[in-house]
Amino acid sequence: MSQFFQIHPENPQARLIKQAAEILRSGGLAIIPTDCAYALACQLEDKKALERVKQIRQLGDKHNFTLLCRDLAEIGTYAKVDNTAYRLLKNHTPGAFTFILDATREVPRRLLHPKRRTIGIRVPDNNIVSDLLAELGEPIMTTSLIMPGDEMPLSDPYDIRQMLEHAVDLVIDGGYCGIEATTVVDMTGETYEITRQGIGQMEELD
Protein backbone atom coordinates (compact mmCIF):
# COMPACT_ATOMS: atom_id res chain seq x y z
CA MET A 1 0.00 0.00 0.00
CA SER A 2 1.46 3.35 -1.03
CA GLN A 3 1.67 6.54 0.96
CA PHE A 4 -0.64 9.37 -0.13
CA PHE A 5 0.59 12.91 0.52
CA GLN A 6 -1.62 15.92 -0.09
CA ILE A 7 0.91 18.70 -0.71
CA HIS A 8 -0.08 22.32 -1.24
CA PRO A 9 0.83 23.34 -4.81
CA GLU A 10 1.77 26.92 -3.88
CA ASN A 11 3.26 26.41 -0.41
CA PRO A 12 4.49 22.80 -0.15
CA GLN A 13 4.74 21.49 3.41
CA ALA A 14 8.46 21.01 4.18
CA ARG A 15 7.75 17.97 6.39
CA LEU A 16 6.02 16.11 3.56
CA ILE A 17 8.68 17.11 1.03
CA LYS A 18 11.35 15.62 3.33
CA GLN A 19 9.36 12.40 3.70
CA ALA A 20 8.86 12.17 -0.07
CA ALA A 21 12.61 12.63 -0.63
CA GLU A 22 13.36 9.85 1.86
CA ILE A 23 11.00 7.48 0.04
CA LEU A 24 12.83 8.14 -3.24
CA ARG A 25 16.26 7.82 -1.59
CA SER A 26 15.30 4.44 -0.15
CA GLY A 27 14.46 3.02 -3.58
CA GLY A 28 10.84 4.08 -3.71
CA LEU A 29 8.77 4.75 -6.80
CA ALA A 30 6.61 7.88 -6.67
CA ILE A 31 3.92 9.57 -8.70
CA ILE A 32 4.51 13.32 -8.70
CA PRO A 33 2.79 16.37 -10.19
CA THR A 34 4.61 18.56 -12.73
CA ASP A 35 3.65 21.70 -14.62
CA CYS A 36 2.16 19.58 -17.44
CA ALA A 37 0.94 16.23 -16.08
CA TYR A 38 1.55 13.62 -13.40
CA ALA A 39 4.68 11.52 -13.81
CA LEU A 40 6.27 8.34 -12.50
CA ALA A 41 9.51 9.24 -10.73
CA CYS A 42 12.47 7.52 -9.13
CA GLN A 43 16.08 8.13 -8.17
CA LEU A 44 18.51 8.53 -11.04
CA GLU A 45 20.68 5.50 -10.18
CA ASP A 46 17.89 3.15 -9.08
CA LYS A 47 17.79 0.17 -11.47
CA LYS A 48 15.04 -1.70 -9.60
CA ALA A 49 12.71 1.30 -9.51
CA LEU A 50 13.33 1.90 -13.21
CA GLU A 51 12.29 -1.70 -13.96
CA ARG A 52 9.09 -1.11 -11.97
CA VAL A 53 8.37 1.97 -14.11
CA LYS A 54 8.83 -0.10 -17.27
CA GLN A 55 6.52 -2.78 -15.92
CA ILE A 56 3.73 -0.32 -15.00
CA ARG A 57 3.84 1.40 -18.38
CA GLN A 58 4.85 -1.74 -20.36
CA LEU A 59 7.82 0.08 -21.87
CA GLY A 60 10.59 -1.37 -23.99
CA ASP A 61 14.30 -0.71 -23.64
CA LYS A 62 14.20 2.05 -26.25
CA HIS A 63 11.90 4.36 -24.31
CA ASN A 64 13.39 7.80 -23.66
CA PHE A 65 13.21 8.93 -20.05
CA THR A 66 13.46 12.52 -18.86
CA LEU A 67 15.63 14.00 -16.12
CA LEU A 68 13.95 16.67 -14.03
CA CYS A 69 16.57 19.18 -12.90
CA ARG A 70 16.49 22.06 -10.43
CA ASP A 71 18.15 24.69 -12.58
CA LEU A 72 20.59 25.47 -15.37
CA ALA A 73 23.62 24.64 -13.22
CA GLU A 74 22.36 21.12 -12.65
CA ILE A 75 21.59 20.68 -16.36
CA GLY A 76 25.26 21.46 -17.07
CA THR A 77 26.33 18.46 -15.01
CA TYR A 78 24.31 15.99 -17.09
CA ALA A 79 24.26 17.58 -20.56
CA LYS A 80 26.67 19.43 -22.82
CA VAL A 81 25.55 23.05 -23.07
CA ASP A 82 27.37 25.65 -25.16
CA ASN A 83 26.75 29.42 -25.02
CA THR A 84 24.00 29.42 -27.65
CA ALA A 85 22.16 26.55 -25.96
CA TYR A 86 22.61 28.22 -22.58
CA ARG A 87 20.83 31.39 -23.72
CA LEU A 88 17.86 29.43 -25.06
CA LEU A 89 17.64 27.31 -21.91
CA LYS A 90 17.86 30.39 -19.70
CA ASN A 91 14.94 32.02 -21.53
CA HIS A 92 12.70 28.94 -21.23
CA THR A 93 13.41 27.42 -17.83
CA PRO A 94 11.57 26.67 -15.72
CA GLY A 95 8.82 25.79 -18.14
CA ALA A 96 6.93 23.22 -20.17
CA PHE A 97 9.85 22.16 -22.37
CA THR A 98 11.89 18.98 -22.71
CA PHE A 99 15.32 19.64 -24.22
CA ILE A 100 17.14 16.84 -26.04
CA LEU A 101 20.85 17.37 -25.39
CA ASP A 102 24.09 15.44 -25.76
CA ALA A 103 24.66 13.68 -22.45
CA THR A 104 27.75 13.80 -20.26
CA ARG A 105 29.25 10.73 -18.63
CA GLU A 106 27.26 11.48 -15.47
CA VAL A 107 24.15 10.02 -17.09
CA PRO A 108 23.69 6.25 -16.64
CA ARG A 109 23.84 4.43 -19.99
CA ARG A 110 20.43 2.80 -19.50
CA LEU A 111 18.77 6.25 -19.56
CA LEU A 112 20.36 7.34 -22.83
CA HIS A 113 18.98 7.13 -26.33
CA PRO A 114 20.32 3.71 -27.46
CA LYS A 115 22.08 5.07 -30.56
CA ARG A 116 22.86 8.72 -29.92
CA ARG A 117 24.01 9.24 -26.30
CA THR A 118 21.39 11.94 -25.81
CA ILE A 119 19.12 12.67 -22.87
CA GLY A 120 15.87 14.57 -22.38
CA ILE A 121 16.13 17.19 -19.64
CA ARG A 122 13.65 19.68 -18.24
CA VAL A 123 13.21 22.16 -15.40
CA PRO A 124 9.53 22.04 -14.42
CA ASP A 125 7.66 25.12 -13.22
CA ASN A 126 6.07 23.41 -10.23
CA ASN A 127 6.74 24.31 -6.60
CA ILE A 128 6.31 20.78 -5.27
CA VAL A 129 8.85 19.31 -7.69
CA SER A 130 11.23 22.25 -7.21
CA ASP A 131 11.25 21.72 -3.44
CA LEU A 132 11.61 17.96 -3.86
CA LEU A 133 14.59 18.38 -6.21
CA ALA A 134 16.21 20.82 -3.78
CA GLU A 135 15.73 18.39 -0.90
CA LEU A 136 17.20 15.49 -2.90
CA GLY A 137 20.11 17.50 -4.29
CA GLU A 138 20.04 15.60 -7.59
CA PRO A 139 17.78 15.12 -10.63
CA ILE A 140 14.79 12.76 -10.69
CA MET A 141 14.26 10.23 -13.47
CA THR A 142 10.70 10.50 -14.83
CA THR A 143 8.24 9.46 -17.49
CA SER A 144 4.67 10.66 -18.02
CA LEU A 145 1.95 8.68 -16.26
CA ILE A 146 0.30 7.26 -19.38
CA MET A 147 -1.08 3.79 -18.83
CA PRO A 148 -0.80 1.06 -21.51
CA GLY A 149 -3.44 1.59 -24.20
CA ASP A 150 -4.15 5.18 -23.15
CA GLU A 151 -3.24 8.28 -25.14
CA MET A 152 -3.54 10.80 -22.30
CA PRO A 153 -1.84 10.79 -18.89
CA LEU A 154 -3.84 10.20 -15.72
CA SER A 155 -4.80 13.51 -14.13
CA ASP A 156 -6.93 12.87 -11.03
CA PRO A 157 -4.81 12.00 -7.96
CA TYR A 158 -7.64 9.99 -6.39
CA ASP A 159 -8.07 7.89 -9.53
CA ILE A 160 -4.29 7.46 -9.63
CA ARG A 161 -4.27 6.31 -6.01
CA GLN A 162 -7.07 3.80 -6.59
CA MET A 163 -5.42 2.36 -9.71
CA LEU A 164 -1.77 2.27 -8.62
CA GLU A 165 -1.58 2.28 -4.82
CA HIS A 166 -0.24 -1.30 -4.82
CA ALA A 167 2.27 -0.64 -7.62
CA VAL A 168 4.07 2.45 -6.27
CA ASP A 169 5.34 3.63 -2.89
CA LEU A 170 4.05 7.20 -2.93
CA VAL A 171 1.35 9.24 -4.64
CA ILE A 172 1.65 13.01 -4.24
CA ASP A 173 -1.64 14.83 -4.62
CA GLY A 174 -0.64 18.25 -5.91
CA GLY A 175 -4.05 19.05 -7.35
CA TYR A 176 -5.03 18.96 -10.99
CA CYS A 177 -1.97 19.72 -13.14
CA GLY A 178 -3.28 19.13 -16.65
CA ILE A 179 -2.77 16.53 -19.34
CA GLU A 180 -0.75 18.57 -21.82
CA ALA A 181 2.56 17.37 -23.21
CA THR A 182 5.76 19.37 -23.02
CA THR A 183 7.24 20.90 -26.16
CA VAL A 184 10.28 18.83 -27.16
CA VAL A 185 13.26 20.74 -28.55
CA ASP A 186 16.11 18.78 -30.15
CA MET A 187 19.34 20.72 -29.52
CA THR A 188 21.81 18.07 -30.67
CA GLY A 189 22.32 19.24 -34.26
CA GLU A 190 23.71 22.38 -35.83
CA THR A 191 20.23 23.89 -35.82
CA TYR A 192 17.62 23.44 -33.09
CA GLU A 193 14.30 21.85 -33.98
CA ILE A 194 10.92 21.48 -32.26
CA THR A 195 10.16 17.77 -32.67
CA ARG A 196 6.90 17.87 -30.69
CA GLN A 197 4.78 20.97 -30.20
CA GLY A 198 3.23 20.84 -26.75
CA ILE A 199 2.05 23.45 -24.31
CA GLY A 200 5.36 25.36 -24.27
CA GLN A 201 5.66 28.20 -26.82
CA MET A 202 9.06 29.11 -28.27
CA GLU A 203 8.93 32.01 -30.70
CA GLU A 204 12.63 31.73 -31.59
CA LEU A 205 12.04 28.44 -33.44
CA ASP A 206 8.56 29.04 -34.86
CSV table of N, CA, C and O in Angstrom, one decimal, residues 23 28 41 43 45-46 57-58 66 75 84 87 93 98 102 104-105 127 140 146-147 150 193 200:
chain,number,residue,atom,x,y,z
A,23,ILE,N,11.6,8.6,0.7
A,23,ILE,CA,11.0,7.5,0.0
A,23,ILE,C,11.8,7.2,-1.3
A,23,ILE,O,12.1,6.1,-1.6
A,28,GLY,N,12.3,4.0,-3.4
A,28,GLY,CA,10.8,4.1,-3.7
A,28,GLY,C,10.5,4.6,-5.1
A,28,GLY,O,11.3,5.3,-5.7
A,41,ALA,N,8.2,8.7,-11.1
A,41,ALA,CA,9.5,9.2,-10.7
A,41,ALA,C,10.3,8.3,-9.8
A,41,ALA,O,9.7,7.7,-8.9
A,43,GLN,N,14.7,7.6,-8.3
A,43,GLN,CA,16.1,8.1,-8.2
A,43,GLN,C,16.9,7.8,-9.4
A,43,GLN,O,16.6,6.7,-10.1
A,45,GLU,N,19.8,6.7,-10.1
A,45,GLU,CA,20.7,5.5,-10.2
A,45,GLU,C,19.9,4.2,-9.8
A,45,GLU,O,20.6,3.2,-9.7
A,46,ASP,N,18.6,4.3,-9.6
A,46,ASP,CA,17.9,3.1,-9.1
A,46,ASP,C,17.4,2.2,-10.2
A,46,ASP,O,16.4,2.4,-10.8
A,57,ARG,N,4.2,0.8,-17.1
A,57,ARG,CA,3.8,1.4,-18.4
A,57,ARG,C,4.0,0.5,-19.6
A,57,ARG,O,3.7,0.8,-20.7
A,58,GLN,N,4.6,-0.8,-19.3
A,58,GLN,CA,4.9,-1.7,-20.4
A,58,GLN,C,5.8,-1.1,-21.4
A,58,GLN,O,5.4,-1.1,-22.6
A,66,THR,N,13.1,11.1,-19.0
A,66,THR,CA,13.5,12.5,-18.9
A,66,THR,C,14.0,12.8,-17.5
A,66,THR,O,13.5,12.3,-16.5
A,75,ILE,N,21.6,21.2,-15.0
A,75,ILE,CA,21.6,20.7,-16.4
A,75,ILE,C,23.0,20.5,-16.9
A,75,ILE,O,23.3,19.5,-17.5
A,84,THR,N,25.3,29.2,-26.9
A,84,THR,CA,24.0,29.4,-27.7
A,84,THR,C,22.9,28.6,-27.0
A,84,THR,O,21.8,29.2,-26.8
A,87,ARG,N,21.7,30.2,-23.6
A,87,ARG,CA,20.8,31.4,-23.7
A,87,ARG,C,19.4,30.9,-23.9
A,87,ARG,O,18.5,31.5,-23.3
A,93,THR,N,13.5,28.2,-19.0
A,93,THR,CA,13.4,27.4,-17.8
A,93,THR,C,13.2,28.3,-16.6
A,93,THR,O,13.8,29.4,-16.6
A,98,THR,N,10.9,20.0,-22.9
A,98,THR,CA,11.9,19.0,-22.7
A,98,THR,C,13.0,19.2,-23.8
A,98,THR,O,12.7,19.3,-25.0
A,102,ASP,N,23.0,16.4,-25.9
A,102,ASP,CA,24.1,15.4,-25.8
A,102,ASP,C,24.4,15.2,-24.3
A,102,ASP,O,24.7,16.2,-23.6
A,104,THR,N,26.4,14.0,-20.8
A,104,THR,CA,27.7,13.8,-20.3
A,104,THR,C,27.9,12.4,-19.7
A,104,THR,O,26.9,11.6,-19.7
A,105,ARG,N,29.0,12.1,-19.2
A,105,ARG,CA,29.3,10.7,-18.6
A,105,ARG,C,28.6,10.5,-17.3
A,105,ARG,O,28.6,9.4,-16.8
A,127,ASN,N,6.1,24.1,-7.9
A,127,ASN,CA,6.7,24.3,-6.6
A,127,ASN,C,7.0,23.0,-5.8
A,127,ASN,O,8.0,22.9,-5.2
A,140,ILE,N,15.7,13.9,-10.8
A,140,ILE,CA,14.8,12.8,-10.7
A,140,ILE,C,14.6,12.2,-12.1
A,140,ILE,O,14.4,13.0,-13.0
A,146,ILE,N,1.2,7.7,-18.4
A,146,ILE,CA,0.3,7.3,-19.4
A,146,ILE,C,0.2,5.7,-19.3
A,146,ILE,O,1.2,5.1,-19.5
A,147,MET,N,-0.9,5.2,-19.0
A,147,MET,CA,-1.1,3.8,-18.8
A,147,MET,C,-1.2,3.1,-20.2
A,147,MET,O,-1.5,3.7,-21.2
A,150,ASP,N,-3.6,3.8,-23.3
A,150,ASP,CA,-4.1,5.2,-23.2
A,150,ASP,C,-3.3,6.1,-24.0
A,150,ASP,O,-2.1,5.9,-24.2
A,193,GLU,N,15.5,22.2,-33.3
A,193,GLU,CA,14.3,21.9,-34.0
A,193,GLU,C,13.3,21.4,-32.9
A,193,GLU,O,13.6,20.7,-32.0
A,200,GLY,N,4.4,24.3,-24.3
A,200,GLY,CA,5.4,25.4,-24.3
A,200,GLY,C,5.5,26.1,-25.6
A,200,GLY,O,5.5,25.4,-26.7
